[in-house]
Short mmCIF file of C-alpha atoms and ligand atoms in Angstrom, two decimals:
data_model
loop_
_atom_site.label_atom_id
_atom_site.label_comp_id
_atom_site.label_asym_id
_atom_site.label_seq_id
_atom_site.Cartn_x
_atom_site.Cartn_y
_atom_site.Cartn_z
CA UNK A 1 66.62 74.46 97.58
CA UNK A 2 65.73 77.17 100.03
CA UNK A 3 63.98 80.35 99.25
CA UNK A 4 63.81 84.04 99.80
CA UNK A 5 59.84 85.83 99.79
CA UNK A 6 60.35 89.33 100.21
CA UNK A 7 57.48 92.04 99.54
CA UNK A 8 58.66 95.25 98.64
CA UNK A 9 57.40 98.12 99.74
CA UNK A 10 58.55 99.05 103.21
CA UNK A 11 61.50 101.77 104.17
CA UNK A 12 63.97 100.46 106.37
CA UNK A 13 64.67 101.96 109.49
CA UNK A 14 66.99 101.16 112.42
CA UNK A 15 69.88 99.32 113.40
CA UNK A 16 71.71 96.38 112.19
CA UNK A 17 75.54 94.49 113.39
CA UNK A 18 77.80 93.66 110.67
CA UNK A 19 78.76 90.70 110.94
CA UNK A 20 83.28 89.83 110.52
CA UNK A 21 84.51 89.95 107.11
CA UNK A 22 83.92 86.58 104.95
CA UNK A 23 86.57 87.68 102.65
CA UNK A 24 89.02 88.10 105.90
CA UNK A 25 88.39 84.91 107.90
CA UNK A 26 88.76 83.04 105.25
CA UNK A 27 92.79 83.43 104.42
CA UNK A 28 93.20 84.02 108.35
CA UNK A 29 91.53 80.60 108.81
CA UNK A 30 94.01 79.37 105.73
CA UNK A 31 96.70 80.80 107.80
CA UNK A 32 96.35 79.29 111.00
CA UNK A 33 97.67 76.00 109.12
CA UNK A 34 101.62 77.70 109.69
CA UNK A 35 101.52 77.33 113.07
CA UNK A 36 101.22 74.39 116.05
CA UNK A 37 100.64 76.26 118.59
CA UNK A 38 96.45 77.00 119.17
CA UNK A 39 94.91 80.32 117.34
CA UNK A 40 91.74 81.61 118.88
CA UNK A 41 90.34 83.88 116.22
CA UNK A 42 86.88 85.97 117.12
CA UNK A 43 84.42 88.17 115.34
CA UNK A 44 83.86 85.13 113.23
CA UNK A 45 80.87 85.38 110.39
CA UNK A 46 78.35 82.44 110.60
CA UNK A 47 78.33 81.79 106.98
CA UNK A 48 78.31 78.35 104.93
CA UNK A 49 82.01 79.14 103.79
CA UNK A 50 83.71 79.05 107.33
CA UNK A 51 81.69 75.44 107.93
CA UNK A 52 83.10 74.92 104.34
CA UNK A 53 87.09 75.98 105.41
CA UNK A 54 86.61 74.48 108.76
CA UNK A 55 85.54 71.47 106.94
CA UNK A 56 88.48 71.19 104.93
CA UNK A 57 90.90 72.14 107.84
CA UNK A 58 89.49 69.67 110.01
CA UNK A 59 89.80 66.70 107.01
CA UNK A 60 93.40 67.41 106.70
CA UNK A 61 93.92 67.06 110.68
CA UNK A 62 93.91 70.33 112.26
CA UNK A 63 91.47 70.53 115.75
CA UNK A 64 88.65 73.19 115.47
CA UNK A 65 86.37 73.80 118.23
CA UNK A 66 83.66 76.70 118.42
CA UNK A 67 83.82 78.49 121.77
CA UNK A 68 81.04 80.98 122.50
CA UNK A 69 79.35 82.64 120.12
CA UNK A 70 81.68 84.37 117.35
CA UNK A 71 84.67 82.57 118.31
CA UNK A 72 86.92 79.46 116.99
CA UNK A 73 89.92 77.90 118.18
CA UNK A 74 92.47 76.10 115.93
CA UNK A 75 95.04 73.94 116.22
CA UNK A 76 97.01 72.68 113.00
CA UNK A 77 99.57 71.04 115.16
CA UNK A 78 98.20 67.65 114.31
CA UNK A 79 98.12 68.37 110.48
CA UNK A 80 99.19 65.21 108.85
CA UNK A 81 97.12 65.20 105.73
CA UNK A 82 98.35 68.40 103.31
CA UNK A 83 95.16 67.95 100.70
CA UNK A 84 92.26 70.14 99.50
CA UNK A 85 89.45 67.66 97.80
CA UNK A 86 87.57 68.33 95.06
CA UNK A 87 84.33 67.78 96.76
CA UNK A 88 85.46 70.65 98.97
CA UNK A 89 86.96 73.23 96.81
CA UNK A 90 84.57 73.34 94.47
CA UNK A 91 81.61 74.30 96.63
CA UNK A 92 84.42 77.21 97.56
CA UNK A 93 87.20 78.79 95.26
CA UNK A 94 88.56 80.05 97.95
CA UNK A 95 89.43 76.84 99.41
CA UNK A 96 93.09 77.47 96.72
CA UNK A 97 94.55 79.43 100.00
CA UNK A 98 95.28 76.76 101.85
CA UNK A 99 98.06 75.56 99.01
CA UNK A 100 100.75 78.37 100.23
CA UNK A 101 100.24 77.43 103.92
CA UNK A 102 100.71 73.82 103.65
CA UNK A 103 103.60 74.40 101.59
CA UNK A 104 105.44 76.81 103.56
CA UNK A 105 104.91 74.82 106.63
CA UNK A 106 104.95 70.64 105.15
CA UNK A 107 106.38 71.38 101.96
CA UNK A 108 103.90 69.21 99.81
CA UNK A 109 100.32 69.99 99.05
CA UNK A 110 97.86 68.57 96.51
CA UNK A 111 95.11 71.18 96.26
CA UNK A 112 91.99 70.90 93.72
CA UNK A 113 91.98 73.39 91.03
CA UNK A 114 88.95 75.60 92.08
CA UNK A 115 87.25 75.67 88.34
CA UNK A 116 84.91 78.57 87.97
CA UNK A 117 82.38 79.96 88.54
CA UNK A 118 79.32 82.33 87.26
CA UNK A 119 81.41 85.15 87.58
CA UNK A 120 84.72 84.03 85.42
CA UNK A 121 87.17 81.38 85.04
CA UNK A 122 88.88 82.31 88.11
CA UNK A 123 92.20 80.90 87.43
CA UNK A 124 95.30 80.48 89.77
CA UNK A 125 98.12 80.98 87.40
CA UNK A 126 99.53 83.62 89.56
CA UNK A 127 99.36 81.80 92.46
CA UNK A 128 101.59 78.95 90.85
CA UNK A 129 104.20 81.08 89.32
CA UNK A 130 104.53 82.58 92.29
CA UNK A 131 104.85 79.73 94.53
CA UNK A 132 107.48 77.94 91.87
CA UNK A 133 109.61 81.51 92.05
CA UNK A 134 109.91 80.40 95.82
CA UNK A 135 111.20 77.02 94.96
CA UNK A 136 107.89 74.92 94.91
CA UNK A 137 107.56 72.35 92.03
CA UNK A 138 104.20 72.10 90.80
CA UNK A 139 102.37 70.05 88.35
CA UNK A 140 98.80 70.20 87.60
CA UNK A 141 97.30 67.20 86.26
CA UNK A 142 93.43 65.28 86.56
CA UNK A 143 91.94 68.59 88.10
CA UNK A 144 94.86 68.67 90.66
CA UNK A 145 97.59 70.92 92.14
CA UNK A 146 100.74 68.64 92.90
CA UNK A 147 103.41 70.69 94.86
CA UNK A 148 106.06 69.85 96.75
CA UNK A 149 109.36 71.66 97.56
CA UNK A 150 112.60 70.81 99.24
CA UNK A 151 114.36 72.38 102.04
CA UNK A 152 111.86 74.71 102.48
CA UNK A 153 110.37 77.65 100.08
CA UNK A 154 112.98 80.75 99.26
CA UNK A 155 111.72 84.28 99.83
CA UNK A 156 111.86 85.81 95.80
CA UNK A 157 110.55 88.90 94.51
CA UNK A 158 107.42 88.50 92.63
CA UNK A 159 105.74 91.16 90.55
CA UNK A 160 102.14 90.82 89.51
CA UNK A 161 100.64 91.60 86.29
CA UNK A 162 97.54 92.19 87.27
CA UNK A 163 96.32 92.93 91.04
CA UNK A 164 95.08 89.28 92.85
CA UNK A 165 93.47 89.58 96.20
CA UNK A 166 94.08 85.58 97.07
CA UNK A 167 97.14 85.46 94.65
CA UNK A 168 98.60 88.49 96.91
CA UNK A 169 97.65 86.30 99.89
CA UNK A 170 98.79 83.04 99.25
CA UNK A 171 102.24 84.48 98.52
CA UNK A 172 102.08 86.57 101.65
CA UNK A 173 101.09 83.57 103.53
CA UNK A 174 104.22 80.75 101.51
CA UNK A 175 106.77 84.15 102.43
CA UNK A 176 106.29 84.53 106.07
CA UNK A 177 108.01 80.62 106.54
CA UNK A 178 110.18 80.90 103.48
CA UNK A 179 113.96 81.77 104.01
CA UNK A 180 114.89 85.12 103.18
CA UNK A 181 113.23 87.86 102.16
CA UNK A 182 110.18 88.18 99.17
CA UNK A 183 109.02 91.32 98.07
CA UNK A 184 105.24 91.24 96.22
CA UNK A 185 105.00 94.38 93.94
CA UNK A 186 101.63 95.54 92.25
CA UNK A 187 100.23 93.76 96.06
CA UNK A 188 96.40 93.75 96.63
CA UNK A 189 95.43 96.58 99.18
CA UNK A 190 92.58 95.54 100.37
CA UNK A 191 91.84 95.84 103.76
CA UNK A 192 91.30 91.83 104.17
CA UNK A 193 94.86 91.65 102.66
CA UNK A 194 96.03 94.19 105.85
CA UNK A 195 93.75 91.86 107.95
CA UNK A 196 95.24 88.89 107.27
CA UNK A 197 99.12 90.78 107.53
CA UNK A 198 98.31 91.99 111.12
CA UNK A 199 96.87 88.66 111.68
CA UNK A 200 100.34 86.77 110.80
CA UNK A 201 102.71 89.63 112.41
CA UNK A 202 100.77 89.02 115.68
CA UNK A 203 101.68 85.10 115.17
CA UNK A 204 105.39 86.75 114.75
CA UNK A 205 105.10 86.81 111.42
CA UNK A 206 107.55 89.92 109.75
CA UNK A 207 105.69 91.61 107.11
CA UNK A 208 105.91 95.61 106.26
CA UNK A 209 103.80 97.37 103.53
CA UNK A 210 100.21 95.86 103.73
CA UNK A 211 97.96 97.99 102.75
CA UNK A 212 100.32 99.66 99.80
CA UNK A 213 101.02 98.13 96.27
CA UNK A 214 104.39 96.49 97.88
CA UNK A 215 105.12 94.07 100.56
CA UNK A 216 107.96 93.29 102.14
CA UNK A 217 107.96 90.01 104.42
CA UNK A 218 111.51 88.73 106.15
CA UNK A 219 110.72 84.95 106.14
CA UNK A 220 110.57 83.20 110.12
CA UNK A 221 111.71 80.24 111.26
CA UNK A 222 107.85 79.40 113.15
CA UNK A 223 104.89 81.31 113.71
CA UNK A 224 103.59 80.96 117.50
CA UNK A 225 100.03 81.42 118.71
CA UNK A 226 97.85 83.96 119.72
CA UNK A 227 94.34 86.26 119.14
CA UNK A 228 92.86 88.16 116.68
CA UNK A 229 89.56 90.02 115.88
CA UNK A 230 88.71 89.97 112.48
CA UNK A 231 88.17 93.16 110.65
CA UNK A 232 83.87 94.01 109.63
CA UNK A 233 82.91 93.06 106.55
CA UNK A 234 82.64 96.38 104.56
CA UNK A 235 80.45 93.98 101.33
CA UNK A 236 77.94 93.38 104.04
CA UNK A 237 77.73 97.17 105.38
CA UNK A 238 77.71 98.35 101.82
CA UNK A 239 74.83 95.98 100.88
CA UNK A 240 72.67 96.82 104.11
CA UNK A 241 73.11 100.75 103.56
CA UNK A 242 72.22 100.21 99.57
CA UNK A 243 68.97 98.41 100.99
CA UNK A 244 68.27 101.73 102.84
CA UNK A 245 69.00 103.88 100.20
CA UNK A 246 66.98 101.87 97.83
CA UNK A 247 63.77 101.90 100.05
CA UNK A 248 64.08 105.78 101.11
CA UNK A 249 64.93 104.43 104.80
CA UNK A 250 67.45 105.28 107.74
CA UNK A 251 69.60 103.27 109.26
CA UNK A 252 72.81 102.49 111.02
CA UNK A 253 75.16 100.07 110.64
CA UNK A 254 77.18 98.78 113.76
CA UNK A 255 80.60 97.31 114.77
CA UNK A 256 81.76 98.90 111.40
CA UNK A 257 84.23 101.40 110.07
CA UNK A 258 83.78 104.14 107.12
CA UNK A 259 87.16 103.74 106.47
CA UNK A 260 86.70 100.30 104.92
CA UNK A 261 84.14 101.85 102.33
CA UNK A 262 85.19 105.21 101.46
CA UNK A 263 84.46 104.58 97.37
CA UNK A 264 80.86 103.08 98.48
CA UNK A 265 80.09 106.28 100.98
CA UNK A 266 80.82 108.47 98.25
CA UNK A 267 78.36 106.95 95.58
CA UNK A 268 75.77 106.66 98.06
CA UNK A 269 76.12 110.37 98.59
CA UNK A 270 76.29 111.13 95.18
CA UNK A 271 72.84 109.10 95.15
CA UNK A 272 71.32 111.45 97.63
CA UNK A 273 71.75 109.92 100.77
CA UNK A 274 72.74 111.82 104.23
CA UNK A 275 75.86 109.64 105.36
CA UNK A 276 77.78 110.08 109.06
CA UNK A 277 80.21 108.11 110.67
CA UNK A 278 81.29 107.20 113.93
CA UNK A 279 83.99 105.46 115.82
CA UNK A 280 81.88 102.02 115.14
CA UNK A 281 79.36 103.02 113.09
CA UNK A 282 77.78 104.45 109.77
CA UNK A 283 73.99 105.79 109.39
CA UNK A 284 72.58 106.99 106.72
CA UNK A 285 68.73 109.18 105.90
CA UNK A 286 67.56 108.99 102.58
CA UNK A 287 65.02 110.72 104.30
CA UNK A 288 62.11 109.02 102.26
CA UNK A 289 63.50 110.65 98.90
CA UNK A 290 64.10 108.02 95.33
CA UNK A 291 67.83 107.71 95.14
CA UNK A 292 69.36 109.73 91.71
CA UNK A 293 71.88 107.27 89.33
CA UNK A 294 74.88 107.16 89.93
CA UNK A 295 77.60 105.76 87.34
CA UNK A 296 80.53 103.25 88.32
CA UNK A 297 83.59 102.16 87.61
CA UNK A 298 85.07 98.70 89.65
CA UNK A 299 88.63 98.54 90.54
CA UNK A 300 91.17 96.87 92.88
CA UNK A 301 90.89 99.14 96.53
CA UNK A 302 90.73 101.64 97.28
CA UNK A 303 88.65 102.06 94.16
CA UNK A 304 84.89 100.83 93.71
CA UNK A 305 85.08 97.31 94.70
CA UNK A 306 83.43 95.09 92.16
CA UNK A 307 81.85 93.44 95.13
CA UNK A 308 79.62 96.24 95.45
CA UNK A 309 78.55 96.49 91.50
CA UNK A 310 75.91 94.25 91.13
CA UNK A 311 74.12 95.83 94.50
CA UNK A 312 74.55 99.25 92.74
CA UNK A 313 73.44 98.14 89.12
CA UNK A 314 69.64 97.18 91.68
CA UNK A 315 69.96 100.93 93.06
CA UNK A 316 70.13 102.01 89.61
CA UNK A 317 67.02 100.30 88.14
CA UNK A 318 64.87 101.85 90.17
CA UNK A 319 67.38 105.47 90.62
CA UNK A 320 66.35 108.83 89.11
CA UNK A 321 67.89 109.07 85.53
CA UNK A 322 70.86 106.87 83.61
CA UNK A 323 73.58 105.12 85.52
CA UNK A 324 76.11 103.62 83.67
CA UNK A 325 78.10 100.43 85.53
CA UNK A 326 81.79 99.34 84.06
CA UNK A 327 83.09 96.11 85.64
CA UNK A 328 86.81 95.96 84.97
CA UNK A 329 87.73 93.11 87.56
CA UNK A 330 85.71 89.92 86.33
CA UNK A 331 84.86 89.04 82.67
CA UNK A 332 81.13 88.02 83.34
CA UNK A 333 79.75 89.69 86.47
CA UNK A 334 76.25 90.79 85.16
CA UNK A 335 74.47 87.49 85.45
CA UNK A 336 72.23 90.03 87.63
CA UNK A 337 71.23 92.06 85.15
CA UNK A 338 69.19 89.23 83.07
CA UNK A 339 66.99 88.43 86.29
CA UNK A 340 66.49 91.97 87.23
CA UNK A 341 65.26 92.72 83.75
CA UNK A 342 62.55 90.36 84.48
CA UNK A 343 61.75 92.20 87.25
CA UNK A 344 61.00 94.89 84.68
CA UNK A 345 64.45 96.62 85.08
CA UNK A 346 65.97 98.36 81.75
CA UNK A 347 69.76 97.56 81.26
CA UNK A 348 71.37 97.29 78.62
CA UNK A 349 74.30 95.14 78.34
CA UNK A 350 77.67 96.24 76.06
CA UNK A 351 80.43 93.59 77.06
CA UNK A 352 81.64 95.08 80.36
CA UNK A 353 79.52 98.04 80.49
CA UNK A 354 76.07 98.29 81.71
CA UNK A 355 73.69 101.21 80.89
CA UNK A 356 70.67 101.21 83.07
CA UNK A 357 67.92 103.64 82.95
CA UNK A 358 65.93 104.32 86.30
CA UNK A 359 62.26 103.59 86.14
CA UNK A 360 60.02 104.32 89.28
CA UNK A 361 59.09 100.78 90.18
CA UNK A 362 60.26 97.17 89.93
CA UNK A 363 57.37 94.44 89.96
CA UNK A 364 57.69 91.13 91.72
CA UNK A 365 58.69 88.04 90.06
CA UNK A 366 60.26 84.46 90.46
CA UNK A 367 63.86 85.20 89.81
CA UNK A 368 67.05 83.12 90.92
CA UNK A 369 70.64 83.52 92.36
CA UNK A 370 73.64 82.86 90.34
CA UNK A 371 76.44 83.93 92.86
CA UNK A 372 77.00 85.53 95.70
CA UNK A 373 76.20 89.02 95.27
CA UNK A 374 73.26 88.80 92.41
CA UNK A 375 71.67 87.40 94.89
CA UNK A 376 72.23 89.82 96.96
CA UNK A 377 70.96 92.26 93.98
CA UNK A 378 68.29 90.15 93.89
CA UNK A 379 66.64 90.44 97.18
CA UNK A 380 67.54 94.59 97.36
CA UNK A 381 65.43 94.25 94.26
CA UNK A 382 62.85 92.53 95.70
CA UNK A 383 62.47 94.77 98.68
CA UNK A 384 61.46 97.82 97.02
CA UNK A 385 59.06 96.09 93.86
CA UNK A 386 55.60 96.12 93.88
CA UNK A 387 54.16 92.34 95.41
CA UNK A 388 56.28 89.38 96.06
CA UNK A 389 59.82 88.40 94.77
CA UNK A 390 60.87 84.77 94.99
CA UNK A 391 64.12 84.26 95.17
CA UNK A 392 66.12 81.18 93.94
CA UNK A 393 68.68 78.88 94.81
CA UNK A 394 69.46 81.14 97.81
CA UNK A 395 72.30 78.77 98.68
CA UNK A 396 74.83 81.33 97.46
CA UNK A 397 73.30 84.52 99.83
CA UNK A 398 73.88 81.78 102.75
CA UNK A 399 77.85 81.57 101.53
CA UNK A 400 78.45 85.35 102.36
CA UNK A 401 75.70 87.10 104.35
CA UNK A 402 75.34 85.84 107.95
CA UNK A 403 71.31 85.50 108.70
CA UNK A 404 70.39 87.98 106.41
CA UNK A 405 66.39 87.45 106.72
CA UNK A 406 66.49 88.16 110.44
CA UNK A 407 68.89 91.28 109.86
CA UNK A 408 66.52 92.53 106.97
CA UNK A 409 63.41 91.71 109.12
CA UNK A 410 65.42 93.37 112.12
CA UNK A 411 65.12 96.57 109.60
CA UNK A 412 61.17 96.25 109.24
CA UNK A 413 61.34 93.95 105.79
CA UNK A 414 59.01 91.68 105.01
CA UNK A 415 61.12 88.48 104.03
CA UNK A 416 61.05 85.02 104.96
CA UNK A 417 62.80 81.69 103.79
CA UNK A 418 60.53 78.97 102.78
CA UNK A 419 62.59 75.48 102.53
CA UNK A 420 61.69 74.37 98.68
C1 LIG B 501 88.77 87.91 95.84
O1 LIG B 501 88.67 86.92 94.83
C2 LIG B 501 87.47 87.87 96.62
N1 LIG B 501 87.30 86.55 97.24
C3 LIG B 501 86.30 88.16 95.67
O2 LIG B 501 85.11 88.19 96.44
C4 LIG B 501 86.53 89.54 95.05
O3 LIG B 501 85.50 89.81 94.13
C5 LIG B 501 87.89 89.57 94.34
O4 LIG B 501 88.94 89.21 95.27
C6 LIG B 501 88.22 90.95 93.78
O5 LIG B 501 88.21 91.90 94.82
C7 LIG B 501 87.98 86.30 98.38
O6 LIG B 501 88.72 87.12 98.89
C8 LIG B 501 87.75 84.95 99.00
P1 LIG B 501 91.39 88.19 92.26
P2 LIG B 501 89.99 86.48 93.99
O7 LIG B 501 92.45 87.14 92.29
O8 LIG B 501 91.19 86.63 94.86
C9 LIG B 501 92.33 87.36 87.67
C10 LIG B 501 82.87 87.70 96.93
O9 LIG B 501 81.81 87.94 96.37
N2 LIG B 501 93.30 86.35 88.16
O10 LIG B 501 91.65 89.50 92.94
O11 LIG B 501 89.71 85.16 93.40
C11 LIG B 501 90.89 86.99 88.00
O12 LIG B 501 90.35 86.15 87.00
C12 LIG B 501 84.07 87.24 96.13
O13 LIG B 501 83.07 87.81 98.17
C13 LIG B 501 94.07 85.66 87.23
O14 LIG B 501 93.97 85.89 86.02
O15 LIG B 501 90.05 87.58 92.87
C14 LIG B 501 90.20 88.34 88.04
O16 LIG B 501 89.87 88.73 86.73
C15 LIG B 501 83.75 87.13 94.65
N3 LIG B 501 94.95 84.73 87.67
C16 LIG B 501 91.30 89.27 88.58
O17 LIG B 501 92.54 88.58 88.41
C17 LIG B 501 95.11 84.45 89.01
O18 LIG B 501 95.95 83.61 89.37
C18 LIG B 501 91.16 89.61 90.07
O19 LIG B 501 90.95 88.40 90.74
C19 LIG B 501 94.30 85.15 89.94
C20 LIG B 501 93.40 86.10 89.50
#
């Protein structure tokens, strides 16, 4: 397994491109499956989980080609084989969106259960009861999702209990086929949720509300083609602007918007650091100063997005005073904490509450990746301790940051990857 070697001690300065959002090319890719017609989708992320969703599209029939650069076309036309294997989904939970898609648009499906993962169980419940309001019948048995429906799904009205980013899309995605009308109260807000509902409306999807707590779609008899630009990832610019607030740097972050992180800009100004904002772009000047604690509290957008916590609890170890970090979305997301701490980091862990006291320097240390954003804890961490940090299993940073050695070494970092 590959490795990161970073050695800390440099400030980062200058600029870096964020890359499209993983968490938005994901369901649009998902989506492409309700329509025949071809899909050219751009501002595509080069990250392990598009080869993983192309992968899977491509297995059940769909055409996929890579024009240049950022860009792929799809055509689902030819999809003739409604599964999602096991071998598949469970390098990538997200792999559960294609089950409203192919159901909405074939009306049978037989989709892996996803399983967990370091972060929590992850279950789908919501997605199913959802998807059997609309008429689907579903049975799960030997690790599977069987659905099938007849006669097409119905649109229903479908209130969460608690808010689901993929449950909200799944739905979203089932409703825009279904007949009728579904309204999804207590709806995720995030902006990859609004991505993916501008993405479908310009396919001729009908959906109204995106971007509120309820969503109104007025089901369509077929979805036609078209383009779309998918939104910047705002995990990515948070994580780059953390690593210059971490290291005393300056930097901006292009082909962005500070719209998409308005709960991040805030705690990174509450840490000390000078943020502005342009039409594309966010800098920010720590202006060589230690960054003070800050304390946090995760929550559905447009709160803190727990996406950003385990970058922050990293700020925090090496921060000016206490910080105190509450995770409310996920039931183990501090896997982090037990590698930083051998970094020489002092947290201490109370069920979903971290307390972390600031100390003025990390020191190096073999340490290794348990998902996708401890890792990327993991090499922030590395970047300002004293020697060199080896980093771990690395295979998860590759899932959701897009070359992130040459962007970091773009920035002045000393990092490389050394193949195990
Ligand atoms: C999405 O995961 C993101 N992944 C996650 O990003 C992100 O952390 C999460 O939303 C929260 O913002 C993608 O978009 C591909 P949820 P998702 O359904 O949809 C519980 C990353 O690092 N729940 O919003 O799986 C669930 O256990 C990843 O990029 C149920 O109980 O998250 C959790 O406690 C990590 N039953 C809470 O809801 C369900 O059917 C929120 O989960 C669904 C969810």
């Amino acid at each position: 397994m590959d490795k990161h070697l970073i050695t800390g001690g440099v400030s980062l300065q200058g600029e870096v491109r964020i890359s499209g959002a993983k968490n938005s090319v994901l369901p649009i890719l998902a989506g492409c499956l309700l329509t025949d017609q071809r899909v050219i989708i751009k501002n595509v992320p080069h990250l392990n989980d598009v080869t993983t969703i192309m992968k899977l599209l491509g297995q059940m029939g769909a055409k996929l080609t890579i024009s240049e650069g950022l860009t792929i076309e799809v055509e689902a036309g030819g999809v003739d084989n409604p599964n999602a294997p096991y071998e598949l989904v469970r390098t990538m939970r997200a792999s559960i969106l294609v089950l409203g898609p192919l159901l909405a648009k074939h009306g049978r499906a037989t989709v892996s259960l996803p399983g967990g993962c370091a972060i929590g169980p992850r279950p789908v419940d919501f997605h199913v009861q959802g998807l059997a309001k609309m008429g689907a019948e579903i049975t799960v048995e030997g690790g599977y999702i069987q659905a099938q429906v007849k006669g097409g799904l119905k649109g229903a009205h479908i209130k969460f209990d608690i808010v689901s980013v993929t449950g909200t899309e799944n739905l979203m995605m089932a409703a825009a086929l279904a007949k009728g009308t579904t309204i999804i109260e207590n709806a995720a807000r995030e902006p990859e949720v609004q991505d993916l509902a501008n993405f479908l409306n310009t396919l001729g999807a009908n959906i109204q509300g995106h971007g509120t707590d309820t969503i109104v779609i007025e089901g369509v008899k077929a979805l036609s083609g078209g383009t779309y630009t998918v939104l910047p990832d705002r995990v990515e610019t948070g994580t780059y602007l953390v690593a210059a607030a971490m290291t005393g740097g300056r930097i901006v972050t292009k082909s962005t918007k500070g719209n998409l992180l308005e709960a991040v800009l805030q705690k990174l100004e509450e840490a000390g650091a000078d943020i502005s904002l342009g039409e594309d772009w966010i800098s920010l000047d720590m202006r060589g100063n230690r960054p003070k604690a800050v304390d946090i509290q995760t929550a559905p957008f447009p709160g803190f997005p727990t996406d950003m916590q385990a970058q922050f609890m990293a700020l925090n170890t090496i921060a000016i005073g206490k910080g105190t970090l509450v995770e409310t979305v996920f039931e183990n997301r501090f896997m982090h904490a037990h590698e930083l701490r051998r970094m020489g980091a002092n947290i201490q862990l109370n069920g979903n509450t971290a307390f972390i006291e600031g100390n003025s320097n990390l020191n190096a240390a073999p340490v290794m990746a348990t998902d996708l954003r401890a890792s990327a804890s993991l090499v922030l961490a590395g970047l300002v301790a004293k020697g060199t940090t080896i980093v771990d299993r690395i295979y998860h940073i590759d899932r959701g940051y897009e070359c992130i050695e040459e962007k970091l070494a773009q920035l002045g970092a000393i990092i490389k990857r050394v193949a195990a």
